[in-house]
Coordinates of N, CA, C and O and ligand atoms in Angstrom, one line a residue:
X1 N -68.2 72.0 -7.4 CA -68.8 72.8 -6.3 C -70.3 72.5 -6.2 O -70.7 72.0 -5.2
X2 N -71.2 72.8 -7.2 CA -72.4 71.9 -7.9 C -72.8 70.7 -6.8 O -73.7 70.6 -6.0
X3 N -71.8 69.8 -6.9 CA -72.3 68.4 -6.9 C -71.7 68.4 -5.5 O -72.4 67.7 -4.8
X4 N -70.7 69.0 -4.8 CA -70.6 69.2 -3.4 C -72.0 69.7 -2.4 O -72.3 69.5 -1.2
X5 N -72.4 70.5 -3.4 CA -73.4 72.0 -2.5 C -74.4 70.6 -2.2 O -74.8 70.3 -1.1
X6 N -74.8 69.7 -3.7 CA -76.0 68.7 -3.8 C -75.5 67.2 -2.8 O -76.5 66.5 -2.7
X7 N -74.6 66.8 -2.3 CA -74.1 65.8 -1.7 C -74.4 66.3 -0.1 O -74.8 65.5 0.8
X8 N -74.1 68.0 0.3 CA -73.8 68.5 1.6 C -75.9 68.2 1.8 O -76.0 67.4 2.7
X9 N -76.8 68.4 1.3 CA -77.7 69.0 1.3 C -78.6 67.6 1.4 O -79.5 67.5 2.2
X10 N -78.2 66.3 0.2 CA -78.2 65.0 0.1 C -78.1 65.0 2.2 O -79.0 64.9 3.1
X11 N -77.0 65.3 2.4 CA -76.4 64.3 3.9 C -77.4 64.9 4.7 O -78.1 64.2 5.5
X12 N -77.7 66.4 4.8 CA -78.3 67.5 6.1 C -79.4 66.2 6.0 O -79.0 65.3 6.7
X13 N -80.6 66.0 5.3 CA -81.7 65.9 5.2 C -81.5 64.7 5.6 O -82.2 64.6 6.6
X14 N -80.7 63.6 5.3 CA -80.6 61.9 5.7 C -80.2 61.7 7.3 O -80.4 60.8 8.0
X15 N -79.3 63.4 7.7 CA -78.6 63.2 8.9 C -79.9 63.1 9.9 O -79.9 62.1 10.7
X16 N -80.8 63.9 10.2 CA -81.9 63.9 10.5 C -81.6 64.6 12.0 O -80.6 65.3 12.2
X17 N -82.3 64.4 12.9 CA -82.3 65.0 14.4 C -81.8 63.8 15.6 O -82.3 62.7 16.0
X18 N -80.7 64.5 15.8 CA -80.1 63.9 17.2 C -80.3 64.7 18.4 O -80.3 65.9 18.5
X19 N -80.6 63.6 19.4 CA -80.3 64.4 20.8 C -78.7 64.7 21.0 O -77.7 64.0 20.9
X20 N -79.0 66.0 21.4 CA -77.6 66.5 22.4 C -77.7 65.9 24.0 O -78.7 65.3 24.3
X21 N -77.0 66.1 24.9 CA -76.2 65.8 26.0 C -77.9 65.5 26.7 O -78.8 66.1 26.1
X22 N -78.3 64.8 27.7 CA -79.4 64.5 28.4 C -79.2 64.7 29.3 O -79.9 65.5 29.9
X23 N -77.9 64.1 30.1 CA -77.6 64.3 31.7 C -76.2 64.6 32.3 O -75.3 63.9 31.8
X24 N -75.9 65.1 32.9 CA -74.8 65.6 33.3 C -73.7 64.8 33.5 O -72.6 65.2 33.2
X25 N -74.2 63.6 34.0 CA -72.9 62.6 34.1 C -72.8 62.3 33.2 O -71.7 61.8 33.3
X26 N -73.2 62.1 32.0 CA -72.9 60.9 30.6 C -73.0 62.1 29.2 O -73.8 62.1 28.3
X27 N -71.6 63.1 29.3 CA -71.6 63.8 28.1 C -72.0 63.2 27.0 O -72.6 64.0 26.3
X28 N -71.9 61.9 26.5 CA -71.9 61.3 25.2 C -73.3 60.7 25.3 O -73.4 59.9 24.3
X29 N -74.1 60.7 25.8 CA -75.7 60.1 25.8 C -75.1 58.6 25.8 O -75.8 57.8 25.1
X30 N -73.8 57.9 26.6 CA -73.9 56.4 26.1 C -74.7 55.7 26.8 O -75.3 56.3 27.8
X31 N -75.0 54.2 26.6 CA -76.2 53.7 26.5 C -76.2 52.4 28.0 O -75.2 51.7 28.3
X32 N -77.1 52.4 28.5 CA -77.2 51.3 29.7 C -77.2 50.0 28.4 O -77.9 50.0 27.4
X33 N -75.8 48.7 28.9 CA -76.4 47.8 28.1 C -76.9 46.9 29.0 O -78.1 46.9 28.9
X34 N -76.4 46.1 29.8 CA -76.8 45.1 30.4 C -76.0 44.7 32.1 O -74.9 44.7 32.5
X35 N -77.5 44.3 32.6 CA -77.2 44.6 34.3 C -78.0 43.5 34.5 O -78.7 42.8 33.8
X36 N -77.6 43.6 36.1 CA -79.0 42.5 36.8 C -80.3 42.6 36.5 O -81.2 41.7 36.5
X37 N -80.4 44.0 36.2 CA -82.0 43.8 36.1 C -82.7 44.2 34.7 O -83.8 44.7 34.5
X38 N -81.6 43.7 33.8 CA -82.4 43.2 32.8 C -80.9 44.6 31.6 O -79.8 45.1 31.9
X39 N -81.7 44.7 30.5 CA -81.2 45.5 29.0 C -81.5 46.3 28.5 O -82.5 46.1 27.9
X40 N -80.5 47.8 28.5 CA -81.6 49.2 28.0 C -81.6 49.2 26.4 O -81.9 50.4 26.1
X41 N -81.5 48.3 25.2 CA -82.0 48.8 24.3 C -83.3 48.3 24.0 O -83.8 47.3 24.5
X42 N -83.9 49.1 22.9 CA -84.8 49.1 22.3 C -85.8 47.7 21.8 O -85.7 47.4 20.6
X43 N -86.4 47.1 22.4 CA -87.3 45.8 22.5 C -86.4 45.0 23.2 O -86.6 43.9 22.9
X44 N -85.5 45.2 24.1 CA -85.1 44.1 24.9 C -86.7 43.8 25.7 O -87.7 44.5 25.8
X45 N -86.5 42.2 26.2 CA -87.3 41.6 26.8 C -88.0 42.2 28.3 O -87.3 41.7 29.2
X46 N -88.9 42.7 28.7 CA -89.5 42.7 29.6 C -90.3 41.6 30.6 O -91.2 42.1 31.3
X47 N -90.1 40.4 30.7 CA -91.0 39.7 31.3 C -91.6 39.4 29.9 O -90.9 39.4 28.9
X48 N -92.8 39.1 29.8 CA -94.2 39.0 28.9 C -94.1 40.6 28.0 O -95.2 40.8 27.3
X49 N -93.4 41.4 27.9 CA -93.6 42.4 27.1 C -92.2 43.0 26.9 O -91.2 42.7 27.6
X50 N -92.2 44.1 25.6 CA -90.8 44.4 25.6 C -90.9 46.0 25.8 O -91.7 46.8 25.8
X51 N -89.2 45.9 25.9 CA -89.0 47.3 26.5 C -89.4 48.5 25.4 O -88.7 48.6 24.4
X52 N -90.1 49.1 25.6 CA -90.5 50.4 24.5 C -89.7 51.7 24.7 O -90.3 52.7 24.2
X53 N -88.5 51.9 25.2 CA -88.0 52.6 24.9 C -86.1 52.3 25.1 O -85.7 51.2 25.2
X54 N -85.4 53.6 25.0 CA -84.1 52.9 24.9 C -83.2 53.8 26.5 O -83.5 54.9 26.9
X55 N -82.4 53.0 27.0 CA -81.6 53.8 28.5 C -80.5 54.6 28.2 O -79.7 54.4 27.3
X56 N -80.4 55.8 29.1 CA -79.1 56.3 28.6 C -78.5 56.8 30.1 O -78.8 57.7 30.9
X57 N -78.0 56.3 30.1 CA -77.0 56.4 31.6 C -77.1 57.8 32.4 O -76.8 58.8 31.8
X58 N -77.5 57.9 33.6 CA -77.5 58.9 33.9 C -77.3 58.3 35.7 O -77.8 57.3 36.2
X59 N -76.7 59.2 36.2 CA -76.3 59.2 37.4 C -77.5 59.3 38.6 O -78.5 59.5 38.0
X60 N -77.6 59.2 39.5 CA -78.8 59.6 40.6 C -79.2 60.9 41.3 O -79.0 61.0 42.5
X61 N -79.6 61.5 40.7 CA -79.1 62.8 41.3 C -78.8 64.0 40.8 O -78.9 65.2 41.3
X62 N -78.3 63.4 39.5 CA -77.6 64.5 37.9 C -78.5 65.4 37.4 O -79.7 65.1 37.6
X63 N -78.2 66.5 36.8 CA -78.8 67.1 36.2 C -79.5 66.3 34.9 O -79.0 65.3 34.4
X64 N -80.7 66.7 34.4 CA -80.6 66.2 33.3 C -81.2 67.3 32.2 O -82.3 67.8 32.6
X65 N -80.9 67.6 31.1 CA -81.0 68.8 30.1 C -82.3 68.8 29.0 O -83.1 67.9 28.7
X66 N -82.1 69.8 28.7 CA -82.5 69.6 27.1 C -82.1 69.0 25.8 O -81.4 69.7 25.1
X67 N -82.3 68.1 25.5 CA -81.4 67.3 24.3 C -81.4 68.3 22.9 O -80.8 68.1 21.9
X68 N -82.5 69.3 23.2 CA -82.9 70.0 21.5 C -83.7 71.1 22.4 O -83.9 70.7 23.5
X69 N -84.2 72.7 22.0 CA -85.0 73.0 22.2 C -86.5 72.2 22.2 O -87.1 71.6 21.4
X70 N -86.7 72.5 23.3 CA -87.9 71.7 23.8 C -89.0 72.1 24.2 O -88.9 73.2 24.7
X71 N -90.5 71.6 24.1 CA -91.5 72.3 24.7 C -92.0 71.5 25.6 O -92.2 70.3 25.3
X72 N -92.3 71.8 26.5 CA -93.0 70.8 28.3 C -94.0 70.5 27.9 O -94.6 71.5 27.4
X73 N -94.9 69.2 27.8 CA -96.3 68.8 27.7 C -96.5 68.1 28.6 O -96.8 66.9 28.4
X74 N -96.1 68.7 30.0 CA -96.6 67.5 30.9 C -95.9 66.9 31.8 O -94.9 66.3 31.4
X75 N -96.3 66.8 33.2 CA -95.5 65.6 34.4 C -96.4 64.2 33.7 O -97.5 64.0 33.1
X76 N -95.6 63.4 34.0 CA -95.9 61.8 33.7 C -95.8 61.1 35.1 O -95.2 61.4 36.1
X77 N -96.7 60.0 34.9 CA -96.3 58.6 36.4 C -96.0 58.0 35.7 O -96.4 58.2 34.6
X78 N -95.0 57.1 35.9 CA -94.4 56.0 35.3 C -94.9 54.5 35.7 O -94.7 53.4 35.1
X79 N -95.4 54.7 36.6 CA -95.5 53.0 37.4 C -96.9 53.4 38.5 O -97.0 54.4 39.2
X80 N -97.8 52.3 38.5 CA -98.8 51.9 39.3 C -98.4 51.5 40.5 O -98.9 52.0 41.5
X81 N -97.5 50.8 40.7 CA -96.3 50.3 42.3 C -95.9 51.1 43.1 O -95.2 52.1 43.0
X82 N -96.7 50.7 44.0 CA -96.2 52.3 45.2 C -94.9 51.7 45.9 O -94.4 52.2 46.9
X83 N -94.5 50.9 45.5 CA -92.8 49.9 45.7 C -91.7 51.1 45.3 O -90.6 51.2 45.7
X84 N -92.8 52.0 44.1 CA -91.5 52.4 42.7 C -92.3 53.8 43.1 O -92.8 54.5 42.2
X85 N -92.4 54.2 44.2 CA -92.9 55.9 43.7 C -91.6 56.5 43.9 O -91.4 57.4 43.1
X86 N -90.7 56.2 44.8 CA -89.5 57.3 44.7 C -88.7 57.2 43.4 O -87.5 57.4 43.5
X87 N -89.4 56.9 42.1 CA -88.5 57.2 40.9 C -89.8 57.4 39.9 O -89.5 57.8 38.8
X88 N -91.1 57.3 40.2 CA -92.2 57.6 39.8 C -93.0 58.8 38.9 O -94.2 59.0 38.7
X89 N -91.6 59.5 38.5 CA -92.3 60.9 37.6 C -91.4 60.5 36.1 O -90.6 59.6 35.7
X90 N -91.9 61.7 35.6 CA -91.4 61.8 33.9 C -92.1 63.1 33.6 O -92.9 63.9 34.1
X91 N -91.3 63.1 32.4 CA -92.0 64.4 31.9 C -92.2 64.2 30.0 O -91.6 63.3 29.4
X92 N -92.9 64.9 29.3 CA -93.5 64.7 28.3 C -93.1 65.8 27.6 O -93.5 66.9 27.9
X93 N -92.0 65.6 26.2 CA -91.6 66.7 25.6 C -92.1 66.6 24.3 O -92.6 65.6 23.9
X94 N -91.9 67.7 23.3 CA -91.5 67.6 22.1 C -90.6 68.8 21.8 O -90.3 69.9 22.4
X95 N -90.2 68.2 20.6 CA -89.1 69.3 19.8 C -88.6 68.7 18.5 O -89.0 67.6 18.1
X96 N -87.8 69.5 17.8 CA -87.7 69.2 16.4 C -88.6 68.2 15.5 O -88.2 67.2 14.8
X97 N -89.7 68.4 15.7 CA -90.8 67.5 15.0 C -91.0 66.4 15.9 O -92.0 65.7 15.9
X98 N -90.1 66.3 16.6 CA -90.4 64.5 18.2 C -91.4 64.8 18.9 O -91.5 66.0 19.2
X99 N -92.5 63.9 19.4 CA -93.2 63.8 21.4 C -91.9 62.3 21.4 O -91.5 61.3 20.8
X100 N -91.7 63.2 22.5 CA -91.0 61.9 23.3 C -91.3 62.2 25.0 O -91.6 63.3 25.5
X101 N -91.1 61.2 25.5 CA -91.1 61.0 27.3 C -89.6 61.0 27.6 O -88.6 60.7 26.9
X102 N -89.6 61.5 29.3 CA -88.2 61.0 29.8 C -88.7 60.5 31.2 O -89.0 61.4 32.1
X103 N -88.7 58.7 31.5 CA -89.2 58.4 32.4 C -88.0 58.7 34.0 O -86.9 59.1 33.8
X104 N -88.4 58.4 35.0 CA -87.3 58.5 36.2 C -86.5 60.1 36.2 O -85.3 60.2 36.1
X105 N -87.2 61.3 36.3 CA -87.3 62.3 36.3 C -87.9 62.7 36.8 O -89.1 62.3 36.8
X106 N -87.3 63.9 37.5 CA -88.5 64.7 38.5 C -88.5 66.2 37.5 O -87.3 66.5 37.4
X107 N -89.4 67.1 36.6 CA -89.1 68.1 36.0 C -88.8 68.8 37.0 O -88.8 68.4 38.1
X108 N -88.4 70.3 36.7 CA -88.1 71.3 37.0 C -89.9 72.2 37.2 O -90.5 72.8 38.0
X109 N -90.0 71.5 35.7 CA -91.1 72.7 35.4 C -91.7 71.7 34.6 O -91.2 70.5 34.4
X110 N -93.0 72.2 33.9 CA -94.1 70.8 33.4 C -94.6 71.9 32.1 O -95.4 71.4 31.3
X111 N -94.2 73.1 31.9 CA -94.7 73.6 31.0 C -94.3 75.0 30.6 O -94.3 76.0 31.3
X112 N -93.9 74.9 29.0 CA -93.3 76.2 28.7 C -92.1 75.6 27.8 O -91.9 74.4 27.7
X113 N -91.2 76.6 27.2 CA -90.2 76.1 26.8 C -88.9 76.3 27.4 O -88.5 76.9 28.4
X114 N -88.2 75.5 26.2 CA -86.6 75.1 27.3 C -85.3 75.1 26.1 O -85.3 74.3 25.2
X115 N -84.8 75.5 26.2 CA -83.7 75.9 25.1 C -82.4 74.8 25.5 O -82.1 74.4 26.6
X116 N -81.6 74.4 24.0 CA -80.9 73.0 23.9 C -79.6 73.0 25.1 O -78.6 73.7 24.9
X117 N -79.7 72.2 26.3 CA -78.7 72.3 27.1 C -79.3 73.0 28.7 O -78.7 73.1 29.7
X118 N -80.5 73.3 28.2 CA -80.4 74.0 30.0 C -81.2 72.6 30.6 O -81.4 71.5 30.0
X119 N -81.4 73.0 31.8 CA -82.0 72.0 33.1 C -83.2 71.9 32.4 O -83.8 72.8 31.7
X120 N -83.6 70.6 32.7 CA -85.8 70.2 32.8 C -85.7 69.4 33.9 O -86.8 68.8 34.1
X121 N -84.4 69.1 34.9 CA -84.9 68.2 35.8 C -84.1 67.6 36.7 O -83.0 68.3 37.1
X122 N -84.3 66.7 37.1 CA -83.4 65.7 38.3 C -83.8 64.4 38.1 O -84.9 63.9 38.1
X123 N -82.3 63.5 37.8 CA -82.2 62.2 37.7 C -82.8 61.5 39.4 O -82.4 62.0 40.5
X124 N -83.8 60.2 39.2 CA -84.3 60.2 40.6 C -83.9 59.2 41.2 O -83.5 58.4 40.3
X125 N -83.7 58.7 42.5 CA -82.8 57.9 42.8 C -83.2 56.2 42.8 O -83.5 55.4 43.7
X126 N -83.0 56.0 41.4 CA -82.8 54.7 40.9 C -82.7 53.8 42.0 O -83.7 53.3 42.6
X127 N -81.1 53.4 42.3 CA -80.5 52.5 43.0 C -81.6 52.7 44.2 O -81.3 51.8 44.9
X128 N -82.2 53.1 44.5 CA -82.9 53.0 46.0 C -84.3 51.9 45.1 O -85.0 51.2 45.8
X129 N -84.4 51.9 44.4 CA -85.8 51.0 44.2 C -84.8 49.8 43.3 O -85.4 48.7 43.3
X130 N -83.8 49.7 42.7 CA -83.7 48.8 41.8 C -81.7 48.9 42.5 O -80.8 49.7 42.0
X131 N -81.5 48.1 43.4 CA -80.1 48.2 43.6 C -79.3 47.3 42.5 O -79.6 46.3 41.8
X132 N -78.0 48.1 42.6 CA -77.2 47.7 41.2 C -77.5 47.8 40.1 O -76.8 47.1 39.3
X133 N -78.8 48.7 39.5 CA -79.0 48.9 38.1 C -78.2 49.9 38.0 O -77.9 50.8 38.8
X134 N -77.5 49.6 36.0 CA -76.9 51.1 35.6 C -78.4 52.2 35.4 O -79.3 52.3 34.5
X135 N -78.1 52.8 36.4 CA -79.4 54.0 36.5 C -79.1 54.9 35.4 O -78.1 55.5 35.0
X136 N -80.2 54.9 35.1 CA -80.7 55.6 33.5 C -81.7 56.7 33.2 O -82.3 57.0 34.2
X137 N -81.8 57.4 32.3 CA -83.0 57.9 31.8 C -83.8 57.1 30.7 O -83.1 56.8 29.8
X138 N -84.7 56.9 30.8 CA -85.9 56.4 30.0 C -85.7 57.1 29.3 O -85.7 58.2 29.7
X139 N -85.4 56.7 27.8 CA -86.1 57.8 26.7 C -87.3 56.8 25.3 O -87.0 55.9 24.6
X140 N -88.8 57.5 25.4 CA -89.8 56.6 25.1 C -90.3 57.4 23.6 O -90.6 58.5 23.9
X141 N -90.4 57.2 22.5 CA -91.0 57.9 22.3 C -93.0 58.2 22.1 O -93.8 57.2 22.2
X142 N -93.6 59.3 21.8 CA -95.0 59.1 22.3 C -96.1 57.7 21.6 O -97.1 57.0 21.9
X143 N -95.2 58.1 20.2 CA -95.8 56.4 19.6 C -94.2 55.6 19.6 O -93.1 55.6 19.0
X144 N -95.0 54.7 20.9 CA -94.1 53.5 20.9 C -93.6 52.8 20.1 O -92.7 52.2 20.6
X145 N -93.8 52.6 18.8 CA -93.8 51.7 17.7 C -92.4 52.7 17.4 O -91.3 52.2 16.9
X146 N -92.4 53.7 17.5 CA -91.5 54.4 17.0 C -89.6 53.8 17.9 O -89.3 53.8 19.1
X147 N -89.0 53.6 17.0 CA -87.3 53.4 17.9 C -86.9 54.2 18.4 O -86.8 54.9 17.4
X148 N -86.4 54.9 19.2 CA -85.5 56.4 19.4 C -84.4 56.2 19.1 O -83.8 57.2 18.7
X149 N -83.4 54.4 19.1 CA -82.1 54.5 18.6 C -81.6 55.6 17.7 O -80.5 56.1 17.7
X150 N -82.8 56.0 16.8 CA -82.3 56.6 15.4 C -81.8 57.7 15.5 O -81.1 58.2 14.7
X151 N -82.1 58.4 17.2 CA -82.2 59.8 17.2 C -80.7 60.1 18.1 O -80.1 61.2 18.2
X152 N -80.3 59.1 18.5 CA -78.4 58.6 19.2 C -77.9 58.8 18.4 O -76.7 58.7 18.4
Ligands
NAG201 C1 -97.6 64.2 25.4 O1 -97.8 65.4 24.9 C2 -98.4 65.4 23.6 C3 -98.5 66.8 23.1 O2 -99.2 67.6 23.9 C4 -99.8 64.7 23.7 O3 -100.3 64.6 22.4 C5 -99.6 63.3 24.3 O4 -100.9 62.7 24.5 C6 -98.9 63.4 25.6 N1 -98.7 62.0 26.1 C7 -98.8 61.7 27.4 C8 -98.5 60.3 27.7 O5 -99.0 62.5 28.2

């Protein structure tokens, strides 16, 4: 029993913090892999720079949630391109010890908190600036260096 209680307690602490559900269409958080316009994991290639964060499929339009109790720090721009303003917001979270971003998001709200599973927003419509991409949620974390795979 001992060495069970010490094994359960071993795993809690290694298991670490996962996101729950992000967006309405994609119960399982699965992952954009590869489209015309390029690959949602984690340092795929950008042109001259790599991608700093990882994609998670979300619909155009979709709700998109709280992955964890959350606190709002903020609307974000995503892009200088006024090519790209109709997908041009984000919002800036933290929770369970994370800052992370969620780019291509319109919030709800920019500040306050938000409990695991309710609304922070609206998936924005992708396919109108990038046709035939698997449209996604950005998820970035605030120090880029950091992977978010870990947190899937
Ligand atoms: C996001 O919010 C955190 C916490 O308030 C802050 O430290 C960080 O600078 C913000 N990042 C951006 C890009 O707004």
């Amino acid at each position: 029993m001992r060495r069970l209680l010490v094994l359960l307690a071993v795993l809690w602490v290694c298991d670490g913090v996962k996101f729950g559900q992000l967006c309405s269409s994609n119960p399982s958080n699965s992952r954009r892999t590869s489209d015309r316009w390029g690959q949602g994991q984690y340092g795929a290639g950008r042109g001259t720079r790599l991608h700093q964060g990882l994609d998670i499929k979300c619909r155009d339009g979709a709700a998109v949630y709280a992955p964890f109790d959350v606190t709002l720090n903020g609307r974000l721009t995503v892009y200088t391109d006024p090519n790209k303003a109709a997908i041009n917001e984000g919002i800036n979270l933290s929770g369970e010890g994370l800052c992370f971003k969620l780019f291509y998001v319109r919030p709800d709200r920019t500040s306050g908190t938000v409990k695991k599973g309710q609304r922070i927003g609206t998936m924005l419509p992708m396919q109108s600036v990038y046709p035939g991409i698997t449209s996604h949620v950005h998820v970035q974390m605030c120090d880029r260096m950091i992977d978010p795979t870990q947190y899937f």
